[in-house]
């Protein structure tokens, strides 16, 4: 079955700097890759997603890149702000049952 | 669009009692909803897939008789934790899948259950 690995587990960056979180997956047939942001005590919120027919997608300060050959995708946050502090999860859809396979999460800390 | 609500947001109950958690899709109909459990500092763990009008599909290791799921309408699924014990204390999160979108899930805000 699909396996997703996410790194780093914790990332601390200075406010205004960029943050990059990486995930790798095992099933080359996977074609949908969402990123979720979870604030303390709240449910995950979809912030950006990418499908396998594109290599990059951008939404203001957030971007996701996908390398299908290497089977990894990354979340890029530029000009980080205090409100970006949260836990970020990558996920991959398991094509056999359309369930989300989750990464372990990255705690992003924005230092003022 | 694609808003999912949960009620209650938090609940404290005594051991041996049952607790019902509601998950509603507010602006779309969801034939499929999912129930997750999340332990502190961990990722989400899928408990079951809830399909409207049919029995839920439970993941391996999840007790069907303990975690009762009912998906009676296209906008409401409920999770009932029966005979709750302290080890059932957790953060429970539901998600709903919009029709025609096999990949996307939208999540509720979660319910914090504490069993004393």
Coordinates of N, CA and C in Angstrom, one line a residue:
Chain A
X1 N 0.8 -1.2 0.0 CA 0.0 0.0 0.0 C 0.8 1.3 0.0
X2 N 0.2 2.4 -0.1 CA 0.9 3.7 -0.2 C 1.5 4.0 1.1
X3 N 2.7 4.6 1.1 CA 3.4 5.0 2.3 C 3.9 6.5 2.0
X4 N 3.7 7.3 3.0 CA 4.0 8.7 2.9 C 5.0 9.1 4.0
X5 N 6.1 9.7 3.7 CA 7.0 10.2 4.7 C 7.2 11.7 4.6
X6 N 7.2 12.4 5.7 CA 7.2 13.8 5.7 C 8.4 14.3 6.6
X7 N 9.1 15.3 6.1 CA 10.2 15.9 6.8 C 10.3 17.4 6.6
X8 N 10.8 18.2 7.6 CA 11.2 17.7 8.9 C 9.9 17.6 9.9
X9 N 10.1 17.1 11.0 CA 9.0 17.0 12.0 C 8.8 18.3 12.6
X10 N 9.8 19.1 12.8 CA 9.7 20.5 13.3 C 10.6 21.4 12.5
X11 N 10.0 22.6 12.2 CA 10.8 23.6 11.4 C 10.6 24.9 12.1
X12 N 11.7 25.6 12.4 CA 11.6 26.9 13.0 C 12.3 27.9 12.1
X13 N 11.6 28.9 11.7 CA 12.1 29.9 10.7 C 11.9 31.3 11.3
X14 N 12.7 32.2 10.8 CA 12.5 33.6 11.2 C 11.4 34.2 10.4
X15 N 10.6 35.0 11.1 CA 9.5 35.7 10.4 C 10.1 36.4 9.1
X16 N 9.4 36.2 8.0 CA 9.8 36.8 6.8 C 10.6 35.9 5.9
X17 N 11.2 34.9 6.5 CA 12.0 33.9 5.7 C 11.0 32.9 5.1
X18 N 11.6 32.0 4.3 CA 10.8 30.9 3.6 C 10.9 29.6 4.4
X19 N 9.8 28.8 4.2 CA 9.8 27.5 4.8 C 9.5 26.5 3.8
X20 N 10.1 25.3 3.8 CA 9.9 24.3 2.9 C 9.7 23.0 3.6
X21 N 8.7 22.3 3.3 CA 8.4 21.0 3.9 C 8.2 19.9 2.8
X22 N 8.9 18.8 3.0 CA 8.9 17.8 1.9 C 8.3 16.5 2.3
X23 N 7.6 15.9 1.3 CA 7.0 14.6 1.4 C 7.4 13.7 0.3
X24 N 7.6 12.4 0.6 CA 7.8 11.4 -0.4 C 6.7 10.3 -0.3
X25 N 6.4 9.7 -1.4 CA 5.4 8.7 -1.4 C 5.9 7.5 -2.2
X26 N 5.2 6.4 -2.1 CA 5.7 5.1 -2.7 C 4.9 4.7 -3.9
X27 N 3.7 5.0 -4.1 CA 2.9 4.5 -5.2 C 2.9 5.5 -6.4
X28 N 3.6 5.0 -7.4 CA 3.8 5.9 -8.6 C 2.4 6.2 -9.3
X29 N 1.4 5.5 -9.0 CA 0.1 5.7 -9.6 C -0.7 6.8 -8.9
X30 N -0.3 7.3 -7.8 CA -1.0 8.3 -7.1 C -1.0 9.6 -7.9
X31 N -2.2 10.3 -7.8 CA -2.3 11.5 -8.7 C -2.9 12.7 -8.0
X32 N -3.1 12.7 -6.7 CA -3.6 13.8 -6.0 C -2.9 14.0 -4.7
X33 N -2.4 15.3 -4.5 CA -1.5 15.5 -3.4 C -1.9 16.8 -2.6
X34 N -2.7 16.7 -1.6 CA -3.1 17.9 -0.8 C -2.2 18.2 0.3
X35 N -2.2 19.4 0.8 CA -1.6 19.9 2.0 C -2.6 20.5 2.9
X36 N -2.5 20.1 4.2 CA -3.4 20.6 5.2 C -2.7 21.4 6.2
X37 N -3.3 22.4 6.8 CA -2.8 23.2 7.9 C -3.7 22.9 9.1
X38 N -3.1 22.6 10.2 CA -3.9 22.3 11.4 C -3.4 23.2 12.5
X39 N -4.3 24.1 13.0 CA -4.0 24.9 14.1 C -4.4 24.2 15.4
X40 N -3.9 24.6 16.5 CA -4.1 23.8 17.8 C -5.6 23.8 18.1
X41 N -6.1 22.6 18.3 CA -7.4 22.4 18.7 C -8.5 22.5 17.6
X42 N -8.0 22.5 16.4 CA -8.9 22.6 15.2 C -8.7 21.5 14.2
X43 N -9.6 21.4 13.3 CA -9.5 20.4 12.3 C -8.6 20.8 11.2
X44 N -8.1 19.9 10.4 CA -7.2 20.3 9.3 C -7.9 21.1 8.2
X45 N -7.2 22.1 7.7 CA -7.8 22.9 6.6 C -7.0 22.7 5.3
X46 N -7.6 22.4 4.3 CA -6.9 22.3 3.0 C -6.4 23.7 2.6
X47 N -5.1 23.7 2.3 CA -4.5 25.0 1.9 C -4.1 25.0 0.5
X48 N -3.7 23.9 -0.1 CA -3.3 23.8 -1.5 C -3.3 22.4 -1.9
X49 N -3.5 22.1 -3.1 CA -3.4 20.7 -3.6 C -2.8 20.8 -5.0
X50 N -2.3 19.6 -5.4 CA -1.8 19.5 -6.8 C -2.1 18.2 -7.4
X51 N -2.4 18.2 -8.6 CA -2.6 16.9 -9.3 C -1.4 16.5 -10.2
X52 N -1.4 15.3 -10.6 CA -0.2 14.8 -11.2 C 0.1 15.3 -12.6
X53 N -0.9 16.0 -13.2 CA -0.6 16.5 -14.5 C 0.1 17.9 -14.5
X54 N 0.4 18.4 -13.4 CA 1.2 19.7 -13.3 C 2.3 19.5 -12.3
X55 N 3.3 20.4 -12.5 CA 4.5 20.2 -11.7 C 4.6 21.3 -10.6
X56 N 3.8 22.3 -10.7 CA 3.8 23.4 -9.7 C 2.5 24.1 -9.6
X57 N 2.1 24.5 -8.4 CA 0.9 25.3 -8.3 C 1.2 26.4 -7.2
X58 N 0.7 27.6 -7.5 CA 0.9 28.7 -6.5 C -0.4 29.3 -6.1
X59 N -0.4 29.8 -4.9 CA -1.5 30.6 -4.4 C -1.0 31.6 -3.4
X60 N -0.7 32.8 -3.9 CA -0.2 33.9 -3.1 C 1.2 33.4 -2.5
X61 N 1.3 33.3 -1.2 CA 2.6 33.0 -0.6 C 2.8 31.5 -0.5
X62 N 1.9 30.7 -0.9 CA 2.0 29.3 -0.8 C 2.2 28.6 -2.2
X63 N 3.1 27.7 -2.3 CA 3.3 26.9 -3.5 C 3.5 25.5 -3.2
X64 N 3.2 24.6 -4.1 CA 3.5 23.2 -4.0 C 4.1 22.8 -5.3
X65 N 5.2 22.0 -5.2 CA 5.9 21.4 -6.4 C 5.8 19.9 -6.3
X66 N 5.7 19.3 -7.5 CA 5.6 17.9 -7.6 C 6.6 17.3 -8.5
X67 N 7.4 16.3 -8.1 CA 8.3 15.6 -8.9 C 7.8 14.1 -9.0
X68 N 7.1 13.8 -10.1 CA 6.5 12.5 -10.2 C 7.6 11.4 -10.4
X69 N 8.6 11.8 -11.0 CA 9.7 10.8 -11.3 C 10.3 10.3 -10.0
X70 N 10.6 11.3 -9.1 CA 11.3 11.1 -7.9 C 10.3 10.7 -6.8
X71 N 9.0 10.9 -7.1 CA 7.9 10.6 -6.1 C 8.1 11.5 -4.9
X72 N 8.2 12.8 -5.1 CA 8.2 13.6 -3.9 C 7.5 15.0 -4.3
X73 N 6.9 15.6 -3.3 CA 6.3 16.9 -3.4 C 6.6 17.7 -2.2
X74 N 6.6 19.0 -2.4 CA 7.0 20.0 -1.4 C 6.0 21.1 -1.2
X75 N 5.9 21.6 0.0 CA 5.2 22.8 0.3 C 6.2 24.0 0.5
X76 N 5.9 25.1 -0.1 CA 6.8 26.2 0.0 C 6.0 27.4 0.5
X77 N 6.4 28.0 1.6 CA 5.7 29.2 2.2 C 6.7 30.3 2.2
X78 N 6.4 31.4 1.5 CA 7.4 32.5 1.4 C 6.9 33.6 2.3
X79 N 7.8 34.5 2.7 CA 7.5 35.7 3.5 C 6.6 35.2 4.8
X80 N 7.1 34.3 5.5 CA 6.4 33.7 6.6 C 5.9 34.8 7.6
X81 N 4.7 34.5 8.2 CA 4.1 35.4 9.1 C 3.7 34.6 10.4
X82 N 3.6 35.3 11.5 CA 3.2 34.5 12.8 C 2.0 33.6 12.6
X83 N 1.1 34.0 11.8 CA -0.1 33.2 11.7 C 0.1 31.9 10.9
X84 N 1.3 31.8 10.3 CA 1.6 30.6 9.6 C 2.0 29.5 10.6
X85 N 2.3 29.8 11.8 CA 2.6 28.8 12.8 C 1.5 27.8 13.0
X86 N 1.8 26.5 12.8 CA 0.8 25.5 12.8 C 1.4 24.2 12.5
X87 N 0.7 23.1 12.5 CA 1.2 21.8 12.0 C 0.7 21.6 10.6
X88 N 1.6 21.2 9.7 CA 1.2 21.0 8.3 C 1.3 19.5 8.0
X89 N 0.3 19.0 7.3 CA 0.3 17.6 6.9 C 0.2 17.5 5.4
X90 N 1.1 16.7 4.9 CA 0.9 16.3 3.5 C 0.0 15.0 3.4
X91 N -0.6 14.7 2.3 CA -1.3 13.5 2.1 C -1.3 13.1 0.7
X92 N -1.6 11.8 0.5 CA -1.7 11.3 -0.8 C -3.0 10.4 -0.9
X93 N -3.7 10.4 -2.0 CA -4.9 9.6 -2.1 C -4.5 8.2 -2.5
X94 N -5.0 7.2 -1.8 CA -4.8 5.8 -2.1 C -5.9 5.5 -3.2
X95 N -5.4 5.2 -4.4 CA -6.3 5.0 -5.6 C -7.2 3.9 -5.4
X96 N -6.9 2.9 -4.5 CA -7.7 1.7 -4.4 C -9.0 2.0 -3.7
X97 N -9.0 3.0 -2.8 CA -10.2 3.2 -2.0 C -10.4 4.7 -1.7
X98 N -9.6 5.6 -2.4 CA -9.8 7.0 -2.3 C -9.7 7.5 -0.9
X99 N -8.9 6.8 0.0 CA -8.7 7.3 1.3 C -7.4 8.1 1.3
X100 N -7.3 9.1 2.3 CA -6.1 9.9 2.4 C -5.1 9.1 3.2
X101 N -3.9 9.1 2.7 CA -2.7 8.5 3.5 C -1.9 9.7 3.9
X102 N -1.7 9.9 5.2 CA -1.2 11.1 5.8 C 0.3 11.0 6.1
X103 N 1.0 12.1 5.9 CA 2.3 12.2 6.5 C 2.2 12.4 8.0
X104 N 3.4 12.4 8.6 CA 3.4 12.5 10.1 C 3.2 13.9 10.6
X105 N 3.3 14.9 9.7 CA 3.1 16.2 10.2 C 4.4 17.0 10.4
X106 N 4.4 18.3 10.2 CA 5.5 19.2 10.5 C 5.0 20.3 11.3
X107 N 5.6 20.5 12.5 CA 5.3 21.7 13.3 C 6.1 22.9 12.8
X108 N 5.5 23.9 12.3 CA 6.2 25.0 11.8 C 6.1 26.1 12.9
X109 N 7.2 26.6 13.3 CA 7.3 27.7 14.2 C 7.9 28.9 13.6
X110 N 7.2 30.0 13.6 CA 7.7 31.3 13.1 C 8.2 32.1 14.2
X111 N 9.4 32.4 14.2 CA 10.1 33.2 15.3 C 10.0 34.7 14.9
X112 N 9.5 35.5 15.9 CA 9.3 36.9 15.6 C 10.7 37.7 15.5
Chain B
X1 N -17.4 28.0 0.3 CA -18.1 26.8 0.2 C -17.4 25.6 0.8
X2 N -18.0 24.4 0.8 CA -17.4 23.2 1.4 C -17.2 23.3 2.9
X3 N -18.2 23.7 3.6 CA -18.0 23.9 5.1 C -18.6 22.7 5.8
X4 N -17.8 22.2 6.7 CA -18.2 21.0 7.5 C -18.2 21.5 9.0
X5 N -19.3 21.2 9.7 CA -19.4 21.5 11.1 C -19.5 20.2 12.0
X6 N -19.1 20.4 13.2 CA -19.2 19.3 14.2 C -19.8 19.8 15.5
X7 N -20.5 18.9 16.1 CA -21.1 19.3 17.4 C -21.2 18.1 18.3
X8 N -20.7 18.3 19.6 CA -20.2 19.5 20.2 C -18.7 19.7 19.8
X9 N -18.2 20.8 20.2 CA -16.8 21.1 20.0 C -15.9 20.4 21.1
X10 N -16.5 20.3 22.2 CA -15.9 19.5 23.3 C -17.0 18.9 24.2
X11 N -16.6 17.8 24.8 CA -17.6 17.2 25.7 C -16.8 16.4 26.8
X12 N -17.3 16.4 28.0 CA -16.7 15.7 29.1 C -17.8 14.7 29.6
X13 N -17.5 13.5 29.7 CA -18.5 12.5 30.1 C -17.9 11.5 31.1
X14 N -18.7 10.8 31.8 CA -18.3 9.9 32.8 C -18.1 8.5 32.2
X15 N -17.2 7.7 32.7 CA -17.0 6.3 32.3 C -18.3 5.6 32.3
X16 N -18.5 4.8 31.2 CA -19.7 4.0 31.1 C -20.9 4.7 30.4
X17 N -20.8 5.9 30.2 CA -21.9 6.6 29.4 C -21.6 6.7 28.0
X18 N -22.6 7.1 27.2 CA -22.4 7.2 25.7 C -22.4 8.6 25.3
X19 N -21.7 8.9 24.2 CA -21.6 10.3 23.7 C -21.8 10.2 22.2
X20 N -22.6 11.2 21.7 CA -22.9 11.3 20.3 C -22.3 12.5 19.7
X21 N -21.6 12.4 18.6 CA -20.9 13.5 17.9 C -21.6 13.6 16.6
X22 N -22.0 14.9 16.2 CA -22.6 15.1 14.9 C -21.6 15.8 13.9
X23 N -21.7 15.3 12.7 CA -20.9 15.9 11.6 C -21.9 16.3 10.5
X24 N -21.9 17.6 10.1 CA -22.8 18.1 9.1 C -22.0 18.8 8.0
X25 N -22.4 18.5 6.8 CA -21.9 19.3 5.6 C -22.9 20.4 5.4
X26 N -22.5 21.7 5.5 CA -23.4 22.8 5.5 C -23.9 23.3 4.2
X27 N -23.0 23.2 3.2 CA -23.4 23.8 1.9 C -23.2 22.8 0.7
X28 N -23.1 21.5 1.1 CA -23.1 20.6 0.0 C -23.6 19.2 0.5
X29 N -24.0 18.4 -0.3 CA -24.4 17.0 0.1 C -23.2 16.1 0.0
X30 N -23.1 15.2 0.9 CA -21.9 14.3 1.0 C -22.4 12.9 1.1
X31 N -22.2 12.2 0.1 CA -22.6 10.7 0.1 C -21.6 10.0 1.0
X32 N -20.4 10.5 1.1 CA -19.4 9.9 1.9 C -18.8 10.8 2.9
X33 N -18.7 10.3 4.2 CA -18.1 11.1 5.2 C -17.1 10.2 5.9
X34 N -16.1 10.7 6.5 CA -15.1 9.9 7.2 C -14.9 10.4 8.6
X35 N -14.6 9.4 9.5 CA -14.4 9.7 10.9 C -12.9 9.4 11.2
X36 N -12.2 10.3 11.8 CA -10.9 10.2 12.2 C -10.7 10.4 13.7
X37 N -9.6 9.8 14.2 CA -9.2 10.0 15.6 C -7.8 10.6 15.6
X38 N -7.5 11.5 16.4 CA -6.2 12.1 16.5 C -5.7 12.1 17.9
X39 N -4.5 11.5 18.1 CA -3.8 11.6 19.4 C -2.9 12.8 19.4
X40 N -2.5 13.3 20.6 CA -1.7 14.4 20.7 C -0.4 14.3 19.9
X41 N -0.1 15.3 19.1 CA 1.1 15.3 18.3 C 1.3 14.2 17.3
X42 N 0.1 13.7 16.9 CA 0.1 12.6 15.9 C -0.7 13.0 14.7
X43 N -0.6 12.2 13.7 CA -1.4 12.4 12.5 C -2.8 11.8 12.7
X44 N -3.6 12.1 11.7 CA -5.0 11.6 11.8 C -5.1 10.1 11.5
X45 N -5.9 9.4 12.3 CA -6.1 8.0 12.1 C -7.5 7.7 11.6
X46 N -7.6 7.1 10.4 CA -9.0 6.9 9.9 C -9.6 5.8 10.7
X47 N -10.9 6.0 11.2 CA -11.6 5.0 12.0 C -12.6 4.3 11.1
X48 N -13.3 5.1 10.2 CA -14.3 4.5 9.4 C -14.8 5.4 8.3
X49 N -15.3 4.8 7.3 CA -15.9 5.5 6.2 C -17.4 5.3 6.2
X50 N -18.1 6.5 6.2 CA -19.5 6.5 6.4 C -20.2 6.8 5.1
X51 N -21.0 5.9 4.6 CA -21.7 6.1 3.3 C -23.2 6.2 3.6
X52 N -23.8 7.2 3.0 CA -25.2 7.5 3.2 C -26.1 6.4 2.8
X53 N -27.0 5.9 3.8 CA -27.9 4.9 3.5 C -27.4 3.5 3.6
X54 N -26.1 3.3 3.9 CA -25.6 2.0 4.1 C -24.7 1.9 5.3
X55 N -24.2 0.7 5.6 CA -23.4 0.5 6.8 C -22.0 1.1 6.6
X56 N -21.5 1.6 7.7 CA -20.1 2.2 7.6 C -19.1 1.1 7.5
X57 N -18.0 1.4 6.9 CA -16.9 0.5 6.7 C -15.8 0.9 7.7
X58 N -15.5 0.0 8.6 CA -14.6 0.3 9.7 C -13.1 -0.2 9.4
X59 N -12.2 0.6 9.8 CA -10.8 0.2 9.6 C -10.4 -0.9 10.6
X60 N -9.4 -1.6 10.3 CA -8.9 -2.7 11.1 C -8.6 -2.2 12.5
X61 N -9.1 -2.9 13.5 CA -8.8 -2.6 14.9 C -9.8 -1.6 15.5
X62 N -10.7 -1.1 14.8 CA -11.8 -0.2 15.3 C -13.0 -1.0 15.6
X63 N -13.5 -1.0 16.8 CA -14.6 -1.8 17.3 C -15.9 -1.2 16.8
X64 N -16.6 -1.9 16.0 CA -17.9 -1.5 15.4 C -18.9 -1.2 16.5
X65 N -19.0 -2.1 17.5 CA -20.0 -2.0 18.5 C -19.7 -0.8 19.5
X66 N -18.5 -0.4 19.5 CA -18.1 0.7 20.4 C -18.3 2.0 19.8
X67 N -18.0 2.1 18.5 CA -18.0 3.4 17.8 C -19.1 3.2 16.7
X68 N -20.3 3.6 17.1 CA -21.5 3.4 16.2 C -21.6 4.6 15.2
X69 N -21.7 4.3 14.0 CA -21.8 5.4 13.0 C -23.1 5.3 12.2
X70 N -23.7 6.4 12.1 CA -25.0 6.5 11.3 C -24.9 7.6 10.4
X71 N -25.2 7.3 9.1 CA -25.2 8.4 8.1 C -26.6 8.4 7.4
X72 N -27.5 9.0 8.1 CA -28.9 8.8 7.7 C -29.3 9.8 6.6
X73 N -28.6 10.9 6.4 CA -28.9 11.8 5.4 C -27.7 12.3 4.6
X74 N -27.9 13.0 3.6 CA -26.7 13.4 2.8 C -25.9 14.6 3.4
X75 N -26.4 15.1 4.5 CA -25.7 16.1 5.2 C -25.3 15.9 6.6
X76 N -25.7 14.7 7.1 CA -25.4 14.4 8.5 C -24.9 13.0 8.8
X77 N -23.8 12.9 9.5 CA -23.3 11.6 10.0 C -23.1 11.7 11.5
X78 N -23.3 10.7 12.2 CA -23.1 10.8 13.7 C -22.2 9.6 14.1
X79 N -21.4 9.9 15.1 CA -20.5 8.9 15.7 C -20.9 8.8 17.2
X80 N -21.3 7.7 17.6 CA -21.6 7.5 19.0 C -20.6 6.6 19.7
X81 N -19.9 7.1 20.7 CA -19.0 6.4 21.5 C -19.8 5.7 22.6
X82 N -19.9 4.4 22.6 CA -20.7 3.7 23.6 C -19.9 3.3 24.8
X83 N -20.5 3.3 25.9 CA -19.8 2.8 27.2 C -18.3 3.4 27.2
X84 N -18.3 4.7 27.2 CA -17.0 5.3 27.1 C -16.0 5.0 28.2
X85 N -14.8 4.9 27.9 CA -13.7 4.7 29.0 C -12.7 5.8 28.8
X86 N -11.9 6.0 29.8 CA -10.8 7.1 29.7 C -9.9 6.9 28.5
X87 N -9.7 5.7 28.1 CA -8.8 5.5 26.9 C -9.5 6.0 25.6
X88 N -10.8 6.3 25.6 CA -11.5 6.8 24.5 C -11.3 8.3 24.3
X89 N -10.7 8.9 25.4 CA -10.5 10.3 25.3 C -9.6 10.7 24.2
X90 N -10.0 11.6 23.3 CA -9.2 11.9 22.1 C -9.9 13.1 21.4
X91 N -9.3 13.4 20.3 CA -9.8 14.4 19.4 C -10.4 13.7 18.2
X92 N -11.7 13.8 18.0 CA -12.4 13.2 16.9 C -12.7 14.2 15.8
X93 N -12.4 13.8 14.6 CA -12.6 14.8 13.5 C -13.3 14.0 12.3
X94 N -14.3 14.7 11.8 CA -15.0 14.1 10.6 C -14.6 14.9 9.4
X95 N -14.8 14.3 8.2 CA -14.6 15.0 7.0 C -15.7 14.5 6.0
X96 N -15.9 15.3 5.0 CA -17.0 15.0 4.0 C -16.4 15.2 2.6
X97 N -16.9 14.4 1.7 CA -16.4 14.4 0.4 C -17.5 15.0 -0.5
X98 N -17.3 16.1 -1.2 CA -18.3 16.6 -2.1 C -18.6 15.6 -3.2
X99 N -19.8 15.6 -3.7 CA -20.2 14.7 -4.8 C -19.4 14.9 -6.1
X100 N -19.0 13.9 -6.7 CA -18.3 14.0 -8.0 C -16.8 14.3 -7.8
X101 N -16.3 14.5 -6.6 CA -14.9 14.7 -6.3 C -14.3 13.6 -5.5
X102 N -13.8 12.6 -6.2 CA -13.3 11.4 -5.5 C -12.1 11.7 -4.6
X103 N -11.4 12.7 -4.9 CA -10.1 13.0 -4.1 C -10.3 13.9 -2.9
X104 N -11.2 14.9 -3.0 CA -11.2 15.9 -2.0 C -12.0 15.6 -0.8
X105 N -11.5 16.0 0.4 CA -12.2 15.9 1.6 C -12.1 17.3 2.4
X106 N -13.2 17.7 3.0 CA -13.2 18.9 3.8 C -13.5 18.5 5.2
X107 N -12.8 19.1 6.1 CA -12.8 18.6 7.5 C -13.6 19.5 8.4
X108 N -14.2 18.9 9.4 CA -14.8 19.6 10.5 C -13.8 20.1 11.5
X109 N -14.2 20.9 12.4 CA -13.3 21.5 13.4 C -12.9 20.6 14.5
X110 N -13.5 19.4 14.6 CA -13.1 18.5 15.6 C -13.9 18.5 16.9
X111 N -13.9 17.4 17.6 CA -14.6 17.3 18.9 C -13.6 16.7 19.9
X112 N -13.4 17.5 21.0 CA -12.5 17.0 22.0 C -13.3 16.2 23.0
X113 N -13.1 14.9 23.1 CA -13.8 14.1 24.1 C -12.9 13.7 25.3
X114 N -13.4 14.0 26.5 CA -12.7 13.7 27.7 C -13.6 12.8 28.5
X115 N -13.1 11.6 28.8 CA -13.9 10.6 29.6 C -13.2 10.5 31.0
X116 N -14.0 10.8 32.0 CA -13.5 10.9 33.4 C -13.8 9.6 34.2

